[in-house]
Amino acid sequence: MSLPYDSSRRKFMKQCVIGGVTIYSAPMLMNSVHAAENNPIEKIRANWSTDNKPNFRFDAIEKVTGQKIYGRDYRAVDMPDWPNEQHHALIIRASIANRVYLGFDISFLPADIQPYKVITAEDLAANNIDLIEEFGGNMLLEKGKTPDYLGQEIAVLLFDSFAAFNKAKGRIQFNKDVVQYGEQTAVVADAKDPYAAWRIVREEGPLGLADHYSTLQDGLFFPNYVERRPVWPDAENSMADNGKRGMYYAEQLQNDVANRDDWFVLDRTYQTQSIEPMAFEPESYNGWYDRAAKTLHIVISSQSAQHFYYHAGHVIAKSPLASDIKNVVVHTPYIGGGFGAKDHTQFAYYGILASMFAKAPVRIANDRFEQFQYGLKRHPFKMANQLAFDKKTKKITGLVSDMEVDGGGRINFSGSVTMVGASALQGVYYIPRNDITAVCYPSQTPHAGSMRGYGTLQSMSAMEMMFNEAAAELDIDPIELRKINALKPGERNTQGARPNGDMRYVEMLEMAEKHPTWINRQSAKQAFEAKNPGKLYGVGFGIVSKDYGTGAAAPSSSVELTPEGKIIVKTCSVEMGTGIDTSQGNLVSKYLGSAADEVEMAVTEEFDAMELFDTDSPYIISQDRQDEMSNNPRWTPVVSMATAASMSSFYQTQTTEQAARILFEKTLFPAAVEIWRNRYFNGELATPDFLDISEARWSEQGLTIKGYPPIDLATLASKAHLDGMITGVMTHAFNRWAWASAEFEINGELQRYPLDAIAVKRGIGARNVKTNRFGYQVIERKSVDYPKTQLNNAMVTYYAPCATLAEIAVEKASGKVEILSTHTWLEPGKVLVEQLVEGQIEGGLTMGVGHALYEYLPRNEHGAGNGTWNLNRYQVPLAQHNGVWNMNYTLLPPLSESDPAKGIGEVVMIPVVPALIEAIYQATNTRFYHTPVRAKDIVEAL
């Protein structure tokens, strides 16, 4: 088999065969005609890190010089061996979801701008094409049916020139006469069962003993659906039925909440809004079906490249239209912002559809109107919460919550977001008894997905708003009430699981209560309002603890040394603006003495060198099944993972750091010992005193130990290659709220690593080493210890805390909120790159401000799904809204140098919301129970 490019140079690797289609993955490279322009860039990048600290981001040069690095940047002319011809596709979508679709009419277009192909549901049926099952099918709307949701795809139009495409789009996009509708009907979503329903019940046991009941201990239980509403089991204290027993304790708690006179119960309902993620780069696709080579080439912009990679073949495998396709090559470039908006979206599958009918490379690229109409949104939550306190001790006695979540028109991560939102409701507090119900319903709105915050922004903001109000009702300082109720190490969460590590909540609260803005808030209010009679002053506080991880994290990395001593790092993560390439490229310096010279992101195919496979869902697999499969050294619960804002610093770091560690322990240090022994020690007469690897240190000159001459990395790498030592290490890990560990025999030594797969590559001097087609030798694990499947019931155990203090002014006449200052406290664990953490804090503040004060989309036919929304109607916070000159932060130092880095990409925005809402109350003496609180809301209240 031959491919129409230099496969060795491109490092294409055969990955898998799906329905007879071989899937390949490829790095995103610029056209070779521009290669000469890159030489100066590489020279500058050679100095990107000094003294093991980055001088600038690894991808900074391309960004500031305007190079093509994002998927949206690439045209056919930029792709090696593609035709120099670019076609374009336009998707027609429904803007109404309560009337029958009758068809569409584009006959008014002049002949010179008519599409050469119109793809409809009839074409899909004739060619056996549809979306993958998890998206629910119904790829294009059939005539005679009501749209499933606002913005549902109706047809794909193909044009052979940009001029024709652009002119046609201008006449079609906002033309209400293009799509024809018939009689009015009910909304399709109203006839569907919920996407998911969760119930988290806990009844604490005696001090130090097991809970009477908890999700972790007793398992999950689920409802039946009657007329599309959940019906939960009957309440009964039955040891034989955990559902009935869970409902028994839920009923007991509800009765106490309703009847206990010694309890103070705050009963409030909160509503959050639908939000557009507003990633810098709207979604795009470019693809070419090379019929001569029977190969489909694809350029995608996705946070979950691996997911697309493994599923692309399924879309076309059954279609006679694609019967000649033998290879699919997937290019994954950097993406311009993610925020969850590009995680598991179906956009690229419409690109595949267009490519199969197109006559040349075809591009689909949303403009901002289309991204608003189509793109994933943040789930709106409605939460009816009852939070009970003991009137004397001020300690929480119970929590009852009933959440309804709007999942949008097509299922995405709605079930998971609903579960995470429910499990996060407790925030930073210990809650001895809880009954938390969360149900996610389909709706006519655009799809909702894994937008930044993943349900926790909605639920934890509400909890913090309740705490601020409860403090006022109980006549106690808000931070003091929090200190009384803060979860302490060893205490259990609402699922009955113990969070990992020391949360340091009280430490953070004590720092906040000593801040001058908090101490002086009353006197400052009087002075400010006296000086500014047209304004009101307020200070608010919020503290949260966001989980990071999915309970099925599966990172992969490789670290390799060239004969010249260059370091190459490869990871499965996608760079989406979070600086993953920078942090991963820099952290290897701990073991290798220098940062990486090359960093490749979104690597997929090459990690198949570990020859891993999975079989079952890691969330529902039984313990017996896991034990059975664990006997196969090639099996893992999950092969790959998507990229999320809170995954890289902890999870991706695990495999990158372990790969560098193995390379140091098994190659660099032994090579150095041999050089020291032979050149600088009388090895034939005595035993060396430099064999303790823990005493080795990297200096500017190289690796040294106990006063022996430093040996530079280039010398060690050259020796390693000539001697056929290990020069490349590839690793895979699995985490279900704890790392799997396994024993491996490397170079004759048996050792346990927090990994479940290792493969190695040896230097050019290696002889008689059997490798697979990737050039790697798999090191079979001797034994493995996977976290028990029961930990799935824990839902979350890794947390990162963050607090925000906000000082604001409210203009009486307009209701405009001016942020005077903010201070954020964050416990990030070990900081990999401080500037990246600082950037997350700043970006998180902006997104929190947007959620609290500005960003809003109606959830009906007037919202984003009608295709008319853009930044002219949708207010995102600008520099003037953020108080940019008074943004301050404190990073809590790690407890020790062994602290891991924590995932903080999401938590930094969450406490901003309740802090601002409380500050508005302190200014206006009016409480709000919805987001956003816009200027018009404040004016009406005043």
mmCIF file of C-alpha atoms in Angstrom, residues 35-249:
data_model
loop_
_atom_site.group_PDB
_atom_site.id
_atom_site.type_symbol
_atom_site.label_atom_id
_atom_site.label_comp_id
_atom_site.label_asym_id
_atom_site.label_seq_id
_atom_site.Cartn_x
_atom_site.Cartn_y
_atom_site.Cartn_z
ATOM 1 C CA ALA A 35 9.724 25.714 4.914
ATOM 2 C CA ALA A 36 12.540 28.203 4.384
ATOM 3 C CA GLU A 37 10.555 30.827 6.244
ATOM 4 C CA ASN A 38 10.561 28.664 9.332
ATOM 5 C CA ASN A 39 14.307 28.438 9.796
ATOM 6 C CA PRO A 40 14.607 31.726 11.744
ATOM 7 C CA ILE A 41 11.681 30.608 13.902
ATOM 8 C CA GLU A 42 13.446 27.422 14.857
ATOM 9 C CA LYS A 43 16.603 29.356 15.703
ATOM 10 C CA ILE A 44 14.655 31.643 18.037
ATOM 11 C CA ARG A 45 12.769 28.736 19.545
ATOM 12 C CA ALA A 46 16.054 27.057 20.474
ATOM 13 C CA ASN A 47 16.225 29.569 23.336
ATOM 14 C CA TRP A 48 12.633 29.190 24.476
ATOM 15 C CA SER A 49 13.714 27.882 27.884
ATOM 16 C CA THR A 50 16.748 28.692 30.024
ATOM 17 C CA ASP A 51 17.580 27.562 33.549
ATOM 18 C CA ASN A 52 14.644 25.174 33.280
ATOM 19 C CA LYS A 53 12.204 28.073 33.014
ATOM 20 C CA PRO A 54 10.410 29.052 29.811
ATOM 21 C CA ASN A 55 11.269 32.451 28.374
ATOM 22 C CA PHE A 56 8.105 32.381 26.285
ATOM 23 C CA ARG A 57 5.420 29.919 25.265
ATOM 24 C CA PHE A 58 6.530 27.104 23.016
ATOM 25 C CA ASP A 59 4.050 28.201 20.337
ATOM 26 C CA ALA A 60 4.570 31.939 20.852
ATOM 27 C CA ILE A 61 6.650 32.614 17.751
ATOM 28 C CA GLU A 62 4.076 31.187 15.350
ATOM 29 C CA LYS A 63 1.328 33.148 17.035
ATOM 30 C CA VAL A 64 3.032 36.540 17.106
ATOM 31 C CA THR A 65 4.361 36.191 13.561
ATOM 32 C CA GLY A 66 1.031 35.091 12.121
ATOM 33 C CA GLN A 67 1.993 31.580 11.073
ATOM 34 C CA LYS A 68 -0.654 29.057 10.184
ATOM 35 C CA ILE A 69 -1.151 26.831 13.208
ATOM 36 C CA TYR A 70 -4.921 26.686 13.745
ATOM 37 C CA GLY A 71 -7.164 24.346 11.788
ATOM 38 C CA ARG A 72 -9.126 27.281 10.442
ATOM 39 C CA ASP A 73 -5.952 28.666 8.822
ATOM 40 C CA TYR A 74 -5.391 25.819 6.398
ATOM 41 C CA ARG A 75 -6.556 25.710 2.789
ATOM 42 C CA ALA A 76 -5.879 23.057 0.200
ATOM 43 C CA VAL A 77 -2.886 25.007 -1.099
ATOM 44 C CA ASP A 78 -1.233 24.715 2.324
ATOM 45 C CA MET A 79 -1.444 20.937 2.435
ATOM 46 C CA PRO A 80 1.351 18.882 0.829
ATOM 47 C CA ASP A 81 0.178 16.923 -2.204
ATOM 48 C CA TRP A 82 -3.373 18.278 -2.112
ATOM 49 C CA PRO A 83 -4.784 19.806 -5.311
ATOM 50 C CA ASN A 84 -4.485 23.564 -5.562
ATOM 51 C CA GLU A 85 -8.248 23.887 -5.630
ATOM 52 C CA GLN A 86 -10.543 24.667 -2.730
ATOM 53 C CA HIS A 87 -14.262 24.000 -2.657
ATOM 54 C CA HIS A 88 -16.592 25.274 0.043
ATOM 55 C CA ALA A 89 -19.664 23.944 1.816
ATOM 56 C CA LEU A 90 -22.617 25.699 3.409
ATOM 57 C CA ILE A 91 -24.969 24.048 5.896
ATOM 58 C CA ILE A 92 -28.607 25.124 5.892
ATOM 59 C CA ARG A 93 -30.181 24.855 9.329
ATOM 60 C CA ALA A 94 -33.678 25.099 10.745
ATOM 61 C CA SER A 95 -34.481 28.254 12.704
ATOM 62 C CA ILE A 96 -37.845 26.971 13.950
ATOM 63 C CA ALA A 97 -38.445 23.876 16.085
ATOM 64 C CA ASN A 98 -42.224 23.713 16.436
ATOM 65 C CA ARG A 99 -43.398 23.392 12.837
ATOM 66 C CA VAL A 100 -43.152 20.670 10.211
ATOM 67 C CA TYR A 101 -40.262 21.044 7.772
ATOM 68 C CA LEU A 102 -41.533 20.984 4.168
ATOM 69 C CA GLY A 103 -38.345 21.663 2.210
ATOM 70 C CA PHE A 104 -36.145 24.534 1.102
ATOM 71 C CA ASP A 105 -35.914 26.657 -2.016
ATOM 72 C CA ILE A 106 -32.739 28.215 -3.432
ATOM 73 C CA SER A 107 -34.002 28.565 -6.982
ATOM 74 C CA PHE A 108 -33.691 32.338 -6.655
ATOM 75 C CA LEU A 109 -29.890 32.031 -6.810
ATOM 76 C CA PRO A 110 -28.436 32.944 -10.202
ATOM 77 C CA ALA A 111 -27.109 30.006 -12.183
ATOM 78 C CA ASP A 112 -23.466 31.025 -11.689
ATOM 79 C CA ILE A 113 -23.694 30.741 -7.918
ATOM 80 C CA GLN A 114 -25.854 27.647 -7.641
ATOM 81 C CA PRO A 115 -24.236 24.784 -5.697
ATOM 82 C CA TYR A 116 -23.051 21.890 -7.830
ATOM 83 C CA LYS A 117 -24.346 19.428 -5.245
ATOM 84 C CA VAL A 118 -27.062 19.622 -2.608
ATOM 85 C CA ILE A 119 -26.841 16.902 0.043
ATOM 86 C CA THR A 120 -30.096 16.104 1.856
ATOM 87 C CA ALA A 121 -31.546 13.406 4.094
ATOM 88 C CA GLU A 122 -32.544 11.524 0.958
ATOM 89 C CA ASP A 123 -28.885 11.249 -0.034
ATOM 90 C CA LEU A 124 -28.013 9.943 3.410
ATOM 91 C CA ALA A 125 -30.717 7.291 3.260
ATOM 92 C CA ALA A 126 -29.697 6.243 -0.246
ATOM 93 C CA ASN A 127 -26.053 5.907 0.782
ATOM 94 C CA ASN A 128 -26.501 4.520 4.319
ATOM 95 C CA ILE A 129 -24.800 7.446 6.099
ATOM 96 C CA ASP A 130 -25.594 8.792 9.546
ATOM 97 C CA LEU A 131 -23.960 10.237 12.652
ATOM 98 C CA ILE A 132 -22.336 7.876 15.081
ATOM 99 C CA GLU A 133 -24.804 6.395 17.544
ATOM 100 C CA GLU A 134 -23.805 8.465 20.574
ATOM 101 C CA PHE A 135 -25.002 11.643 18.841
ATOM 102 C CA GLY A 136 -28.444 10.167 18.284
ATOM 103 C CA GLY A 137 -28.541 9.933 14.486
ATOM 104 C CA ASN A 138 -30.871 12.088 12.375
ATOM 105 C CA MET A 139 -27.896 13.759 10.707
ATOM 106 C CA LEU A 140 -30.042 15.783 8.277
ATOM 107 C CA LEU A 141 -33.714 16.578 8.788
ATOM 108 C CA GLU A 142 -36.168 14.715 6.604
ATOM 109 C CA LYS A 143 -39.074 16.450 4.895
ATOM 110 C CA GLY A 144 -42.333 16.087 6.773
ATOM 111 C CA LYS A 145 -40.705 16.022 10.197
ATOM 112 C CA THR A 146 -40.399 18.628 12.921
ATOM 113 C CA PRO A 147 -36.839 19.715 13.703
ATOM 114 C CA ASP A 148 -35.394 18.126 16.828
ATOM 115 C CA TYR A 149 -33.943 21.460 17.885
ATOM 116 C CA LEU A 150 -33.306 25.013 16.755
ATOM 117 C CA GLY A 151 -30.428 24.981 14.307
ATOM 118 C CA GLN A 152 -30.876 21.378 13.164
ATOM 119 C CA GLU A 153 -28.998 20.648 9.956
ATOM 120 C CA ILE A 154 -31.189 20.380 6.850
ATOM 121 C CA ALA A 155 -28.831 20.278 3.870
ATOM 122 C CA VAL A 156 -25.204 20.700 2.847
ATOM 123 C CA LEU A 157 -24.512 22.777 -0.259
ATOM 124 C CA LEU A 158 -21.245 22.387 -2.203
ATOM 125 C CA PHE A 159 -19.653 25.188 -4.255
ATOM 126 C CA ASP A 160 -16.622 25.043 -6.519
ATOM 127 C CA SER A 161 -15.368 28.559 -5.789
ATOM 128 C CA PHE A 162 -15.235 30.911 -2.850
ATOM 129 C CA ALA A 163 -16.851 33.666 -4.876
ATOM 130 C CA ALA A 164 -19.916 31.554 -5.639
ATOM 131 C CA PHE A 165 -20.079 30.265 -2.074
ATOM 132 C CA ASN A 166 -19.780 33.709 -0.540
ATOM 133 C CA LYS A 167 -22.397 35.286 -2.773
ATOM 134 C CA ALA A 168 -24.827 32.420 -2.256
ATOM 135 C CA LYS A 169 -24.292 32.449 1.494
ATOM 136 C CA GLY A 170 -25.016 36.163 1.614
ATOM 137 C CA ARG A 171 -28.388 35.576 -0.025
ATOM 138 C CA ILE A 172 -29.317 32.453 1.941
ATOM 139 C CA GLN A 173 -28.095 32.961 5.504
ATOM 140 C CA PHE A 174 -30.713 35.362 6.877
ATOM 141 C CA ASN A 175 -33.401 34.752 4.267
ATOM 142 C CA LYS A 176 -36.507 33.513 6.070
ATOM 143 C CA ASP A 177 -38.052 32.336 2.807
ATOM 144 C CA VAL A 178 -35.394 29.713 2.073
ATOM 145 C CA VAL A 179 -36.704 27.068 4.475
ATOM 146 C CA GLN A 180 -40.414 26.301 4.283
ATOM 147 C CA TYR A 181 -42.473 25.121 7.240
ATOM 148 C CA GLY A 182 -45.967 23.704 7.591
ATOM 149 C CA GLU A 183 -48.344 23.177 10.464
ATOM 150 C CA GLN A 184 -47.414 23.907 14.028
ATOM 151 C CA THR A 185 -46.511 20.924 16.205
ATOM 152 C CA ALA A 186 -45.315 20.197 19.700
ATOM 153 C CA VAL A 187 -41.595 20.534 20.365
ATOM 154 C CA VAL A 188 -39.975 17.159 19.666
ATOM 155 C CA ALA A 189 -37.926 17.275 22.876
ATOM 156 C CA ASP A 190 -41.116 17.345 24.966
ATOM 157 C CA ALA A 191 -41.827 13.752 23.924
ATOM 158 C CA LYS A 192 -38.396 12.421 24.886
ATOM 159 C CA ASP A 193 -37.250 10.871 28.144
ATOM 160 C CA PRO A 194 -34.574 12.695 30.133
ATOM 161 C CA TYR A 195 -30.995 12.321 29.017
ATOM 162 C CA ALA A 196 -29.976 11.347 32.554
ATOM 163 C CA ALA A 197 -31.139 11.303 36.166
ATOM 164 C CA TRP A 198 -28.944 11.079 39.248
ATOM 165 C CA ARG A 199 -29.624 10.878 42.961
ATOM 166 C CA ILE A 200 -26.868 11.312 45.539
ATOM 167 C CA VAL A 201 -27.932 10.303 49.030
ATOM 168 C CA ARG A 202 -25.761 10.161 52.123
ATOM 169 C CA GLU A 203 -26.470 9.594 55.797
ATOM 170 C CA GLU A 204 -23.331 9.827 57.903
ATOM 171 C CA GLY A 205 -22.524 7.071 60.365
ATOM 172 C CA PRO A 206 -20.992 7.252 63.836
ATOM 173 C CA LEU A 207 -17.753 9.213 64.062
ATOM 174 C CA GLY A 208 -14.936 7.318 62.388
ATOM 175 C CA LEU A 209 -17.200 4.519 61.180
ATOM 176 C CA ALA A 210 -18.896 3.724 57.895
ATOM 177 C CA ASP A 211 -21.841 5.761 56.662
ATOM 178 C CA HIS A 212 -25.329 4.471 57.281
ATOM 179 C CA TYR A 213 -25.805 5.041 53.559
ATOM 180 C CA SER A 214 -23.789 6.613 50.745
ATOM 181 C CA THR A 215 -23.376 6.425 47.012
ATOM 182 C CA LEU A 216 -19.802 5.184 47.309
ATOM 183 C CA GLN A 217 -20.661 2.499 49.838
ATOM 184 C CA ASP A 218 -24.055 1.345 48.599
ATOM 185 C CA GLY A 219 -23.972 2.199 44.896
ATOM 186 C CA LEU A 220 -26.048 4.298 42.544
ATOM 187 C CA PHE A 221 -29.729 3.753 41.881
ATOM 188 C CA PHE A 222 -31.849 5.121 39.058
ATOM 189 C CA PRO A 223 -35.493 5.940 38.363
ATOM 190 C CA ASN A 224 -38.026 4.668 35.907
ATOM 191 C CA TYR A 225 -39.560 7.217 33.543
ATOM 192 C CA VAL A 226 -43.302 7.755 33.428
ATOM 193 C CA GLU A 227 -44.552 10.409 31.010
ATOM 194 C CA ARG A 228 -40.966 11.578 30.660
ATOM 195 C CA ARG A 229 -40.533 12.289 34.353
ATOM 196 C CA PRO A 230 -38.407 10.251 36.778
ATOM 197 C CA VAL A 231 -40.172 7.981 39.234
ATOM 198 C CA TRP A 232 -37.843 6.924 42.032
ATOM 199 C CA PRO A 233 -38.103 3.738 44.124
ATOM 200 C CA ASP A 234 -40.409 3.615 47.121
ATOM 201 C CA ALA A 235 -38.824 4.473 50.450
ATOM 202 C CA GLU A 236 -38.102 1.408 52.558
ATOM 203 C CA ASN A 237 -35.315 0.587 54.990
ATOM 204 C CA SER A 238 -34.462 -2.576 53.076
ATOM 205 C CA MET A 239 -30.993 -4.097 53.140
ATOM 206 C CA ALA A 240 -31.894 -6.030 50.008
ATOM 207 C CA ASP A 241 -32.630 -2.993 47.835
ATOM 208 C CA ASN A 242 -30.191 -0.065 47.890
ATOM 209 C CA GLY A 243 -32.575 2.143 45.913
ATOM 210 C CA LYS A 244 -35.391 1.764 48.400
ATOM 211 C CA ARG A 245 -33.004 2.223 51.306
ATOM 212 C CA GLY A 246 -31.515 5.321 49.708
ATOM 213 C CA MET A 247 -34.989 6.766 49.351
ATOM 214 C CA TYR A 248 -35.694 5.899 52.988
ATOM 215 C CA TYR A 249 -32.813 8.100 54.136
#
